[in-house]
PDB file of C-alpha atoms in Angstrom:
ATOM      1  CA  UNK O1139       0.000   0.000   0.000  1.00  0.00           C
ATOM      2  CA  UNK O1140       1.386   3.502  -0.675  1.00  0.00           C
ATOM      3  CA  UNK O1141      -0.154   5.191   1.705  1.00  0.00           C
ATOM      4  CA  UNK O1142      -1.736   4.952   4.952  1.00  0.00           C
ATOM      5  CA  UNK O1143      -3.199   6.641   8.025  1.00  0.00           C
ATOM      6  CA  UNK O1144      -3.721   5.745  11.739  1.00  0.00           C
ATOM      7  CA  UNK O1145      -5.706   8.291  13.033  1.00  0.00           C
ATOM      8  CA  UNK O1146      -8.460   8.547  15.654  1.00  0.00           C
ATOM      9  CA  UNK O1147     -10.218  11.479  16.851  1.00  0.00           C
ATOM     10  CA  UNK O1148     -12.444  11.497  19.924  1.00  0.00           C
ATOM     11  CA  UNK O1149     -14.844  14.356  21.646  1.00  0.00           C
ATOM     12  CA  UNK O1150     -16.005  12.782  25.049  1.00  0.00           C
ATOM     13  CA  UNK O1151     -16.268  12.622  28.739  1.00  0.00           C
ATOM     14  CA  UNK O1152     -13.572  11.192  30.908  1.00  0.00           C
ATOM     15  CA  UNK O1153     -14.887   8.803  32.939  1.00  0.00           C
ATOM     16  CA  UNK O1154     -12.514   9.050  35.756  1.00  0.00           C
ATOM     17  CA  UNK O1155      -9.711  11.139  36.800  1.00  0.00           C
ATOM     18  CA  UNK O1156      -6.470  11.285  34.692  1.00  0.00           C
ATOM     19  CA  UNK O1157      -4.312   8.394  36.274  1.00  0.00           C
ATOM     20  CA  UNK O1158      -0.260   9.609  35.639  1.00  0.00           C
ATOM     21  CA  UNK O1159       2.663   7.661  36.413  1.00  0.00           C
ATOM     22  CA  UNK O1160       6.563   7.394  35.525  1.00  0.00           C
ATOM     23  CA  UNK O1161       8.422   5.380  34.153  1.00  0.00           C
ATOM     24  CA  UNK O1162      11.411   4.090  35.505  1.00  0.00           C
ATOM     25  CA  UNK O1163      13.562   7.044  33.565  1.00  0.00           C
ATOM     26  CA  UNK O1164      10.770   9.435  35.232  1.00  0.00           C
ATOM     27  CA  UNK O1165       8.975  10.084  31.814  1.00  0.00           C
ATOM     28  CA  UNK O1166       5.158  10.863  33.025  1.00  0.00           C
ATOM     29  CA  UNK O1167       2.700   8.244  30.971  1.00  0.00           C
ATOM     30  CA  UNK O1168      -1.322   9.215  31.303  1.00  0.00           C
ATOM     31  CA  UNK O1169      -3.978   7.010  31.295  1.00  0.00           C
ATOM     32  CA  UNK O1170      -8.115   8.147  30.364  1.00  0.00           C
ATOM     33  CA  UNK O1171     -10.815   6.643  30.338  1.00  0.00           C
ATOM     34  CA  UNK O1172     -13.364   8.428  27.872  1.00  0.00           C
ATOM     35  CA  UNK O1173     -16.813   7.718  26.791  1.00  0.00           C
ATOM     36  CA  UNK O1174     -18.010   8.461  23.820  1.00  0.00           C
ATOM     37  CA  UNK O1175     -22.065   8.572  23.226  1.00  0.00           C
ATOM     38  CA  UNK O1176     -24.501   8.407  20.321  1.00  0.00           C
ATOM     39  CA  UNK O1177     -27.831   8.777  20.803  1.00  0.00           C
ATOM     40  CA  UNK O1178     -31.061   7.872  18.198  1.00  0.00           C
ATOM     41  CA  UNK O1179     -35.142   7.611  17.922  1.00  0.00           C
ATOM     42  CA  UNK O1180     -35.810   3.251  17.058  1.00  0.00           C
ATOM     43  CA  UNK O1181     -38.237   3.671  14.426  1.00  0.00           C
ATOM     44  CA  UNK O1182     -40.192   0.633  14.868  1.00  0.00           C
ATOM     45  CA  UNK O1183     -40.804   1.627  18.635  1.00  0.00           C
ATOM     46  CA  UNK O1184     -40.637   5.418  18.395  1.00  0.00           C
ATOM     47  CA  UNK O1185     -38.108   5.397  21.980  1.00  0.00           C
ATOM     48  CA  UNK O1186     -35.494   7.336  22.088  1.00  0.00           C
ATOM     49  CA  UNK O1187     -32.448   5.064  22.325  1.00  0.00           C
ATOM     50  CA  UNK O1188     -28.501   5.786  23.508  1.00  0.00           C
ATOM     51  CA  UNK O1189     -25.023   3.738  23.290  1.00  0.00           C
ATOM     52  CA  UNK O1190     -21.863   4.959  24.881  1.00  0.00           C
ATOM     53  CA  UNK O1191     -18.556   3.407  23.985  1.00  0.00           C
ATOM     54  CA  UNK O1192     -15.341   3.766  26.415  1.00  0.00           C
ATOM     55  CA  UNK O1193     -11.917   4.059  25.381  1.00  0.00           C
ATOM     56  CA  UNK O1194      -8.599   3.506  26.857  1.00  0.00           C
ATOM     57  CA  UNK O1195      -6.454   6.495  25.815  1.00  0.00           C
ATOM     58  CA  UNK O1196      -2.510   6.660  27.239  1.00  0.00           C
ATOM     59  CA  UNK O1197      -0.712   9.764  26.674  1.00  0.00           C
ATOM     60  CA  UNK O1198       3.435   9.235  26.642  1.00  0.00           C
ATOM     61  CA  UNK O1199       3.939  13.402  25.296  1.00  0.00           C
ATOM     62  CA  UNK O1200       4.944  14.914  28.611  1.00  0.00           C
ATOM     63  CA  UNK O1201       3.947  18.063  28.257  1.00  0.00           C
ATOM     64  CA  UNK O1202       0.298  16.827  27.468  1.00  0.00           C
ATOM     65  CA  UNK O1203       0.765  14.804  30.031  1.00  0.00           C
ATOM     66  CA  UNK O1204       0.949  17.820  32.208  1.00  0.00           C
ATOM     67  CA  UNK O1205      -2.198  19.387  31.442  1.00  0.00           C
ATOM     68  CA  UNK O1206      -3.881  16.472  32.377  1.00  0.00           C
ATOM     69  CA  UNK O1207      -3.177  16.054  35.370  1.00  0.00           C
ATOM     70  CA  UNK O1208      -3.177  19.666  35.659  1.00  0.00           C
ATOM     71  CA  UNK O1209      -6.583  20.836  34.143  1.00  0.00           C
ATOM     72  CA  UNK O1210      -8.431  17.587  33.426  1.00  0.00           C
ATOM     73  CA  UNK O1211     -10.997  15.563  35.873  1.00  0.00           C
ATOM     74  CA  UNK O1212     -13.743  12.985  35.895  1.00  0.00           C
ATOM     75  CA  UNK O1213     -16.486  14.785  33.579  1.00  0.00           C
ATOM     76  CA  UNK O1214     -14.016  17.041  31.635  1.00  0.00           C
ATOM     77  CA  UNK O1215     -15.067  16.868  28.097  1.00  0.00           C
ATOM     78  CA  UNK O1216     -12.175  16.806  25.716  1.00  0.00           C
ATOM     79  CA  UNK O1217     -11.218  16.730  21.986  1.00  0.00           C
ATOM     80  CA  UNK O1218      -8.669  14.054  21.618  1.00  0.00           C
ATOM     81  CA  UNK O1219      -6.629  13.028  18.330  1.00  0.00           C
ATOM     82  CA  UNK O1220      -3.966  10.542  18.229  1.00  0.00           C
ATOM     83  CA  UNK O1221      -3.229   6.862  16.935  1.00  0.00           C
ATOM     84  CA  UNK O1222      -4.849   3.564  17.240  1.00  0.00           C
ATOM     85  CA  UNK O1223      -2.446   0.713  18.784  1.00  0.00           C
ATOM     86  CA  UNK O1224      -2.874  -2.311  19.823  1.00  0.00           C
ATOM     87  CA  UNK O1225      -1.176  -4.016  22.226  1.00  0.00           C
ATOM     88  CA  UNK O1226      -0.256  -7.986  23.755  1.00  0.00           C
ATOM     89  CA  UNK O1227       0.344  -8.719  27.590  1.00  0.00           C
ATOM     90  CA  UNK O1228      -0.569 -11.470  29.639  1.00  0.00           C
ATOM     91  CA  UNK O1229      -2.227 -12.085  32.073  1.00  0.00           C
ATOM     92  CA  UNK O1230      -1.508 -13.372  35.480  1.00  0.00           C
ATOM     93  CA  UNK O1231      -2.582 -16.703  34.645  1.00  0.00           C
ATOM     94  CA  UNK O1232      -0.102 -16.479  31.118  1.00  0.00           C
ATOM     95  CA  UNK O1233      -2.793 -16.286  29.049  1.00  0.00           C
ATOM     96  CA  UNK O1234      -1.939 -13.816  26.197  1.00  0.00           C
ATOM     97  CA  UNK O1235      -4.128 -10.367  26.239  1.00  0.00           C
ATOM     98  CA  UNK O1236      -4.615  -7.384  24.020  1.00  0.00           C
ATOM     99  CA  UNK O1237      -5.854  -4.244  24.551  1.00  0.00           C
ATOM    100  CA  UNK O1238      -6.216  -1.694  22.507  1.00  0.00           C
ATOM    101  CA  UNK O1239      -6.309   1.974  22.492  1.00  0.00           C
ATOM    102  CA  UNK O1240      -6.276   5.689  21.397  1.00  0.00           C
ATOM    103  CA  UNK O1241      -2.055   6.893  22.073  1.00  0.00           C
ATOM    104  CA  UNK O1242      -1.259  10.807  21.963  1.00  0.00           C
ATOM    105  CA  UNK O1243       2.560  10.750  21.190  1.00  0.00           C
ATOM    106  CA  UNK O1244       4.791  13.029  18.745  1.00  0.00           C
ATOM    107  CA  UNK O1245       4.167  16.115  17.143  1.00  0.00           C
ATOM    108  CA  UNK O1246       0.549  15.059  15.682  1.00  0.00           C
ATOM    109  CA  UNK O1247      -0.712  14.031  19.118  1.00  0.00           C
ATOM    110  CA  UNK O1248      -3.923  16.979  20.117  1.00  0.00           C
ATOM    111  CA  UNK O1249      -5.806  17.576  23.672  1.00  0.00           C
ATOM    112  CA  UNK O1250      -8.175  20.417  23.462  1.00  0.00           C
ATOM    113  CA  UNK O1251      -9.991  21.058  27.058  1.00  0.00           C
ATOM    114  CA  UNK O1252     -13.837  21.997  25.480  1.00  0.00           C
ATOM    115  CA  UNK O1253     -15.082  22.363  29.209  1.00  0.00           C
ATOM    116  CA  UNK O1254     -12.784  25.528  29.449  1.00  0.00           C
ATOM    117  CA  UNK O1255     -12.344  25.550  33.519  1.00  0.00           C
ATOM    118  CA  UNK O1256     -12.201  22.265  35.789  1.00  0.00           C
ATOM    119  CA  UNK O1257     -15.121  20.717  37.608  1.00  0.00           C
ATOM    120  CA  UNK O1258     -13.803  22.131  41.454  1.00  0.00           C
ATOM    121  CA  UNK O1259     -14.244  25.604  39.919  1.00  0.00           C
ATOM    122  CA  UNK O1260     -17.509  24.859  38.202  1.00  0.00           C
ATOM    123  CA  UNK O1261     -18.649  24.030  41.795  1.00  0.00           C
ATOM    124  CA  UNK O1262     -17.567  27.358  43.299  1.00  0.00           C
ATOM    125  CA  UNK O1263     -18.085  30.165  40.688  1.00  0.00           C
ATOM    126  CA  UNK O1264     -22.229  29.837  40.246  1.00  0.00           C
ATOM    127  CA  UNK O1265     -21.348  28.143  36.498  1.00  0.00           C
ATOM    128  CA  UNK O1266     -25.494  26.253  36.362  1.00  0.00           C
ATOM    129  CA  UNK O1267     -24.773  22.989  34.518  1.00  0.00           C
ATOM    130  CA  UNK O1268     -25.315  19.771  34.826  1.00  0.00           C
ATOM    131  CA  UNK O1269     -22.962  16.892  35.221  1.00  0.00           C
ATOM    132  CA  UNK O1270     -22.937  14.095  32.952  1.00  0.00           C
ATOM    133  CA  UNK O1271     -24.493  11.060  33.686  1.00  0.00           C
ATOM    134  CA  UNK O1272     -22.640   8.108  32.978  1.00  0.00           C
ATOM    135  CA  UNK O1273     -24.922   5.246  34.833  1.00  0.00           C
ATOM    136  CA  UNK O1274     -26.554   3.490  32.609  1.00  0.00           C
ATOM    137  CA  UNK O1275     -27.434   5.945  29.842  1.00  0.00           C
ATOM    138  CA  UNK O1276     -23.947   7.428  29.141  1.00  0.00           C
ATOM    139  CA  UNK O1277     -22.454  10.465  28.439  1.00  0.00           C
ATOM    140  CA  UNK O1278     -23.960  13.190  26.489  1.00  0.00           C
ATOM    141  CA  UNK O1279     -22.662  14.586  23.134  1.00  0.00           C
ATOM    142  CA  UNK O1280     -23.298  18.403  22.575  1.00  0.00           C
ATOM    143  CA  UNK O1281     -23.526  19.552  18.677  1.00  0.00           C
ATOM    144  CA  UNK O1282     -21.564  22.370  19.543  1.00  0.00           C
ATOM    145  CA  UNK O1283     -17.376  22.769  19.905  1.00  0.00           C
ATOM    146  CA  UNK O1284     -17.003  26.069  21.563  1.00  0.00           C
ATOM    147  CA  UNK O1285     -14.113  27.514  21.123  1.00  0.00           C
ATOM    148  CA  UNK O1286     -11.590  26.116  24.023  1.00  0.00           C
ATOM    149  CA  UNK O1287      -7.904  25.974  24.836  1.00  0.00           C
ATOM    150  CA  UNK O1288      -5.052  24.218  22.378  1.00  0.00           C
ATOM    151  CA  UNK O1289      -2.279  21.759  23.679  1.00  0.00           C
ATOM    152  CA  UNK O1290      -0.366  19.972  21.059  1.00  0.00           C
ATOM    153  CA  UNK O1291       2.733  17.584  21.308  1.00  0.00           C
TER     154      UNK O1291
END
């Protein structure tokens, strides 16, 4: 094949905090989890139906790496774009495991923060909106991208 692209872009919820550790030369790695939700009317029933999808996403750029931790929190919604990878492990048992998942890395990796201020100072400054709900019915997806901070690799 001539050509080819790995590419995966994501707008979504983070369903937990950002998770950061080191590795053992002290490079900071950063786990997400982020769910993704699309929502439609069945038209044999007429209800209104919803599917979220999560995604493991590890960030290895350190300086994105730093924002996260820094800026991002469970509910932050976020424009990710980086690479799919897949990758083998096993298992305590030594059965072999994959697991696969969206990795910011290089120059091409993107994190844009679309919530614009954390969830502690949502709490505290008046801001009136609700929190996601990920139970059940998952995450929400605005049609909107307003305009929001820019951190790239």
């Amino acid at each position: 094949m001539a050509g080819s692209l790995n590419e995966a872009t994501l707008i979504g919820y983070l369903g937990a905090d950002p998770e950061v550790r080191h590795t053992q030369d002290g490079r900071p790695v950063c786990n997400l989890r982020v769910a993704t939700s699309q929502s439609w009317t069945d038209k044999s029933s007429g209800e209104k139906r919803e599917r979220t999808e999560w995604h493991r996403v590890t960030i290895y750029n350190e300086g994105l790496c730093g924002v996260a931790e820094k800026y991002l929190s469970k509910g932050s919604r976020v424009f990710l774009r980086g690479q799919i990878q897949t990758r083998k492990w096993q298992d305590q048992s030594g059965q072999d495991r994959y697991t696969t998942e969206i990795v910011l890395q290089g120059f091409n990796a993107q994190l844009i923060m679309l919530d614009g201020r954390n969830n502690s100072e949502r709490e505290n400054d008046g801001y009136d909106q609700p929190e996601p709900n990920y139970g059940g019915g998952g995450a929400p997806i605005d049609d909107e991208i307003p305009f929001a901070p820019e951190w790239r690799g």
